[in-house]
Amino acid sequence: EAEVAQSPRYKITEKSQAVAFWCDPISGHATLYWYRQILGQGPELLVQFQDESVVDDSQLPKDRFSAERLKGVDSTLKIQPAELGDSAMYLCASSSNQQGPYGYTFGSGTRLTVV
Amino acid sequence: AQRVTQPEKLLSVFKGAPVELKCNYSYSGSPELFWYVQYSRQRLQLLLRHISRESIKGFTADLNKGETSFHLKKPFAQEEDSAMYYCALSSFGNTPLVFGKGTRLSVIA
């Protein structure tokens, strides 16, 4: 079964450092999502891509977070500088245009700890 | 604004007992509702969606527009049902899912 790949699985970084996460969606999936899940809460959308274009980044803290999907395939989410409150699980999901939310496939996530 | 509320953080039931995980939503239009499940050390995965009116692993959920609810039910809980359950809402098309905070179901043998 096709999977969404994310790396690294775990990341520990010091406050004020830069950190980056990578996501490789299922082949052919045009839509890619980055969600953040703080401990004890549900996933919250950070950014949605349609191919290489950002569709929704209204909840992305743009002063420190950036996301790109240059060729419309894999994607990188960056935080600079990291803050203690950024400690969370960062989830990537993808879906095809036809499936919409019915066809979300999530990756295993990257657990970030900021110390 | 879209909002999903799961009032219970933790629900413990005995094996064989009925289960009901509550979900209420706030949305002015016609929502699409979903239940996602995350078993220990596994990825978040779709359990069921309201438009399919399906039963997955013995779970069902009925959309009640009058009460704006989409409660998840199972008549007889099994130990393997222990997991985190998230209710989610999408407005239309390819719009992103909005998730509730989740309910941890613990089935006691």
Short mmCIF file of C-alpha atoms in Angstrom, two decimals:
data_model
loop_
_atom_site.label_atom_id
_atom_site.label_comp_id
_atom_site.label_asym_id
_atom_site.label_seq_id
_atom_site.Cartn_x
_atom_site.Cartn_y
_atom_site.Cartn_z
CA GLU A 1 0.00 0.00 0.00
CA ALA A 2 1.31 3.43 -0.94
CA GLU A 3 2.38 5.61 1.97
CA VAL A 4 3.18 9.21 2.71
CA ALA A 5 6.81 9.40 3.76
CA GLN A 6 8.01 11.87 6.36
CA SER A 7 11.44 12.50 7.82
CA PRO A 8 12.87 12.73 10.32
CA ARG A 9 10.65 10.78 12.70
CA TYR A 10 12.01 12.65 15.69
CA LYS A 11 13.81 15.95 16.01
CA ILE A 12 15.21 17.68 19.08
CA THR A 13 16.39 21.22 18.58
CA GLU A 14 17.37 24.13 20.73
CA LYS A 15 15.30 27.25 20.97
CA SER A 16 16.17 29.79 18.26
CA GLN A 17 17.64 27.16 15.94
CA ALA A 18 16.30 26.36 12.50
CA VAL A 19 14.56 23.06 11.78
CA ALA A 20 13.12 21.49 8.64
CA PHE A 21 10.77 18.61 7.94
CA TRP A 22 10.32 16.73 4.70
CA CYS A 23 7.28 15.03 3.21
CA ASP A 24 6.93 12.86 0.13
CA PRO A 25 3.25 12.33 -0.73
CA ILE A 26 1.71 9.40 -2.53
CA SER A 27 2.65 9.47 -6.20
CA GLY A 28 0.08 11.38 -8.22
CA HIS A 29 -1.55 13.10 -5.26
CA ALA A 30 -1.92 16.73 -6.20
CA THR A 31 -3.01 18.02 -2.80
CA LEU A 32 -0.66 18.09 0.15
CA TYR A 33 -1.37 19.26 3.68
CA TRP A 34 0.80 20.06 6.68
CA TYR A 35 -0.89 19.75 10.05
CA ARG A 36 0.43 20.44 13.54
CA GLN A 37 -0.77 18.38 16.46
CA ILE A 38 0.02 19.66 19.92
CA LEU A 39 -0.09 17.02 22.67
CA GLY A 40 -3.65 16.41 23.79
CA GLN A 41 -5.22 18.18 20.83
CA GLY A 42 -6.39 17.33 17.35
CA PRO A 43 -4.43 18.12 14.18
CA GLU A 44 -4.63 21.74 13.03
CA LEU A 45 -3.97 22.78 9.45
CA LEU A 46 -0.86 24.82 8.79
CA VAL A 47 -0.79 24.89 5.00
CA GLN A 48 -2.46 23.29 1.97
CA PHE A 49 -0.82 22.92 -1.42
CA GLN A 50 -2.46 22.19 -4.75
CA ASP A 51 0.40 21.01 -6.94
CA GLU A 52 3.09 23.63 -6.30
CA SER A 53 0.71 26.41 -5.29
CA VAL A 54 -0.32 27.37 -1.78
CA VAL A 55 -4.10 27.17 -1.44
CA ASP A 56 -4.45 27.98 2.24
CA ASP A 57 -1.76 29.17 4.64
CA SER A 58 -3.97 31.35 6.81
CA GLN A 59 -2.97 29.46 9.96
CA LEU A 60 0.75 29.35 9.20
CA PRO A 61 2.79 31.65 11.50
CA LYS A 62 4.59 33.28 8.62
CA ASP A 63 7.06 35.18 10.76
CA ARG A 64 8.84 31.93 11.54
CA PHE A 65 7.29 29.16 9.44
CA SER A 66 7.70 28.59 5.71
CA ALA A 67 6.61 25.81 3.42
CA GLU A 68 7.37 24.97 -0.16
CA ARG A 69 6.53 22.39 -2.75
CA LEU A 70 8.67 23.53 -5.63
CA LYS A 71 7.96 20.84 -8.20
CA GLY A 72 4.55 19.91 -6.95
CA VAL A 73 5.79 16.65 -5.50
CA ASP A 74 7.63 16.58 -2.17
CA SER A 75 7.42 19.37 0.34
CA THR A 76 9.50 20.97 3.07
CA LEU A 77 8.26 22.77 6.16
CA LYS A 78 10.75 25.01 7.94
CA ILE A 79 10.75 26.77 11.27
CA GLN A 80 13.23 29.52 11.99
CA PRO A 81 13.75 30.35 14.77
CA ALA A 82 12.15 27.51 16.73
CA GLU A 83 10.35 28.37 19.94
CA LEU A 84 9.43 26.19 22.91
CA GLY A 85 5.78 26.35 21.91
CA ASP A 86 6.55 24.73 18.57
CA SER A 87 7.04 21.35 20.26
CA ALA A 88 4.44 19.15 18.58
CA MET A 89 3.84 16.42 16.03
CA TYR A 90 3.98 17.68 12.46
CA LEU A 91 1.82 15.62 10.15
CA CYS A 92 1.79 15.54 6.39
CA ALA A 93 -1.16 14.23 4.40
CA SER A 94 -1.94 13.96 0.72
CA SER A 95 -4.99 13.34 -1.44
CA SER A 96 -5.85 13.23 -5.11
CA ASN A 97 -8.09 15.91 -6.59
CA GLN A 98 -10.88 13.48 -7.10
CA GLN A 99 -10.89 12.08 -3.60
CA GLY A 100 -10.89 15.26 -1.56
CA PRO A 101 -11.05 14.64 2.17
CA TYR A 102 -12.23 11.11 1.57
CA GLY A 103 -8.85 10.10 0.38
CA TYR A 104 -6.54 11.68 2.93
CA THR A 105 -3.49 9.56 3.65
CA PHE A 106 -1.38 10.65 6.59
CA GLY A 107 2.30 10.13 7.15
CA SER A 108 3.74 8.94 10.43
CA GLY A 109 4.67 12.47 11.40
CA THR A 110 7.73 14.22 12.77
CA ARG A 111 7.79 14.74 16.51
CA LEU A 112 9.58 17.98 17.29
CA THR A 113 10.89 18.81 20.73
CA VAL A 114 12.29 22.28 21.29
CA VAL A 115 14.52 22.62 24.35
CA ALA B 1 -16.49 29.23 11.49
CA GLN B 2 -16.16 25.49 11.43
CA ARG B 3 -15.67 23.79 14.76
CA VAL B 4 -15.70 20.20 15.96
CA THR B 5 -16.23 19.39 19.63
CA GLN B 6 -15.46 16.08 21.27
CA PRO B 7 -16.50 16.56 24.89
CA GLU B 8 -14.77 13.49 26.32
CA LYS B 9 -10.99 13.29 26.48
CA LEU B 10 -11.09 9.76 27.81
CA LEU B 11 -13.71 7.06 27.67
CA SER B 12 -13.22 3.75 29.44
CA VAL B 13 -15.56 0.83 28.87
CA PHE B 14 -15.49 -2.88 29.61
CA LYS B 15 -15.07 -5.39 26.83
CA GLY B 16 -18.45 -6.29 25.40
CA ALA B 17 -20.10 -3.08 26.57
CA PRO B 18 -21.59 -0.57 24.13
CA VAL B 19 -19.51 2.41 23.08
CA GLU B 20 -20.57 5.91 22.08
CA LEU B 21 -18.00 8.56 21.25
CA LYS B 22 -19.62 11.96 21.03
CA CYS B 23 -18.98 14.53 18.33
CA ASN B 24 -20.76 17.84 17.81
CA TYR B 25 -20.00 20.29 15.07
CA SER B 26 -20.61 23.89 14.18
CA TYR B 27 -21.03 24.74 10.51
CA SER B 28 -23.71 26.70 8.71
CA GLY B 29 -23.65 24.76 5.45
CA SER B 30 -23.83 21.07 4.60
CA PRO B 31 -20.80 19.42 6.15
CA GLU B 32 -19.01 16.24 5.34
CA LEU B 33 -18.24 14.39 8.57
CA PHE B 34 -15.59 11.78 9.23
CA TRP B 35 -14.15 9.67 12.00
CA TYR B 36 -10.40 9.05 12.06
CA VAL B 37 -8.64 6.59 14.34
CA GLN B 38 -5.08 6.33 15.56
CA TYR B 39 -3.98 3.05 17.09
CA SER B 40 -0.89 2.96 19.27
CA ARG B 41 2.25 3.63 17.23
CA GLN B 42 0.29 3.83 13.98
CA ARG B 43 -0.69 6.57 11.58
CA LEU B 44 -3.90 8.49 11.66
CA GLN B 45 -6.32 6.68 9.36
CA LEU B 46 -9.86 7.10 8.14
CA LEU B 47 -12.39 4.96 9.97
CA LEU B 48 -15.61 6.01 8.30
CA ARG B 49 -17.41 8.88 6.59
CA HIS B 50 -21.02 9.84 6.88
CA ILE B 51 -21.87 9.85 3.18
CA SER B 52 -20.96 6.20 2.86
CA ARG B 53 -23.35 5.13 5.62
CA GLU B 54 -21.06 2.20 6.17
CA SER B 55 -20.07 0.09 9.14
CA ILE B 56 -16.36 -0.38 9.66
CA LYS B 57 -15.04 -2.75 12.33
CA GLY B 58 -18.53 -2.74 13.81
CA PHE B 59 -18.60 1.05 14.19
CA THR B 60 -21.38 3.21 12.80
CA ALA B 61 -22.08 6.92 12.90
CA ASP B 62 -25.21 8.81 11.95
CA LEU B 63 -25.26 12.45 11.01
CA ASN B 64 -27.96 14.30 12.95
CA LYS B 65 -28.27 17.73 11.38
CA GLY B 66 -30.88 18.85 13.90
CA GLU B 67 -28.55 18.21 16.81
CA THR B 68 -25.41 18.90 14.75
CA SER B 69 -23.95 15.64 15.96
CA PHE B 70 -22.07 12.71 14.47
CA HIS B 71 -21.64 10.28 17.33
CA LEU B 72 -19.63 7.09 16.80
CA LYS B 73 -21.19 3.90 18.12
CA LYS B 74 -20.38 0.25 18.52
CA PRO B 75 -22.65 -2.24 20.26
CA PHE B 76 -19.91 -4.44 21.73
CA ALA B 77 -16.46 -3.02 22.43
CA GLN B 78 -13.36 -5.10 21.79
CA GLU B 79 -9.91 -4.66 23.33
CA GLU B 80 -8.46 -3.89 19.90
CA ASP B 81 -10.74 -0.85 19.67
CA SER B 82 -8.55 0.94 22.22
CA ALA B 83 -7.20 3.98 20.35
CA MET B 84 -7.53 7.73 19.85
CA TYR B 85 -10.58 8.72 17.85
CA TYR B 86 -10.92 12.03 16.06
CA CYS B 87 -14.04 13.48 14.56
CA ALA B 88 -13.41 15.72 11.55
CA LEU B 89 -15.40 18.02 9.29
CA SER B 90 -14.93 19.27 5.76
CA SER B 91 -17.10 21.92 4.15
CA PHE B 92 -16.97 20.92 0.50
CA GLY B 93 -14.73 19.75 -2.30
CA ASN B 94 -11.07 19.72 -1.44
CA THR B 95 -11.24 21.93 1.63
CA PRO B 96 -9.05 20.82 4.52
CA LEU B 97 -10.37 18.75 7.37
CA VAL B 98 -11.06 20.42 10.69
CA PHE B 99 -10.46 18.02 13.57
CA GLY B 100 -11.79 17.75 17.08
CA LYS B 101 -9.42 17.31 20.00
CA GLY B 102 -9.96 13.59 20.10
CA THR B 103 -11.23 11.00 22.55
CA ARG B 104 -9.08 8.23 23.90
CA LEU B 105 -11.06 5.01 24.09
CA SER B 106 -9.80 2.43 26.53
CA VAL B 107 -11.46 -0.98 26.46
CA ILE B 108 -10.88 -2.90 29.66
CA ALA B 109 -10.76 -6.69 29.58
#
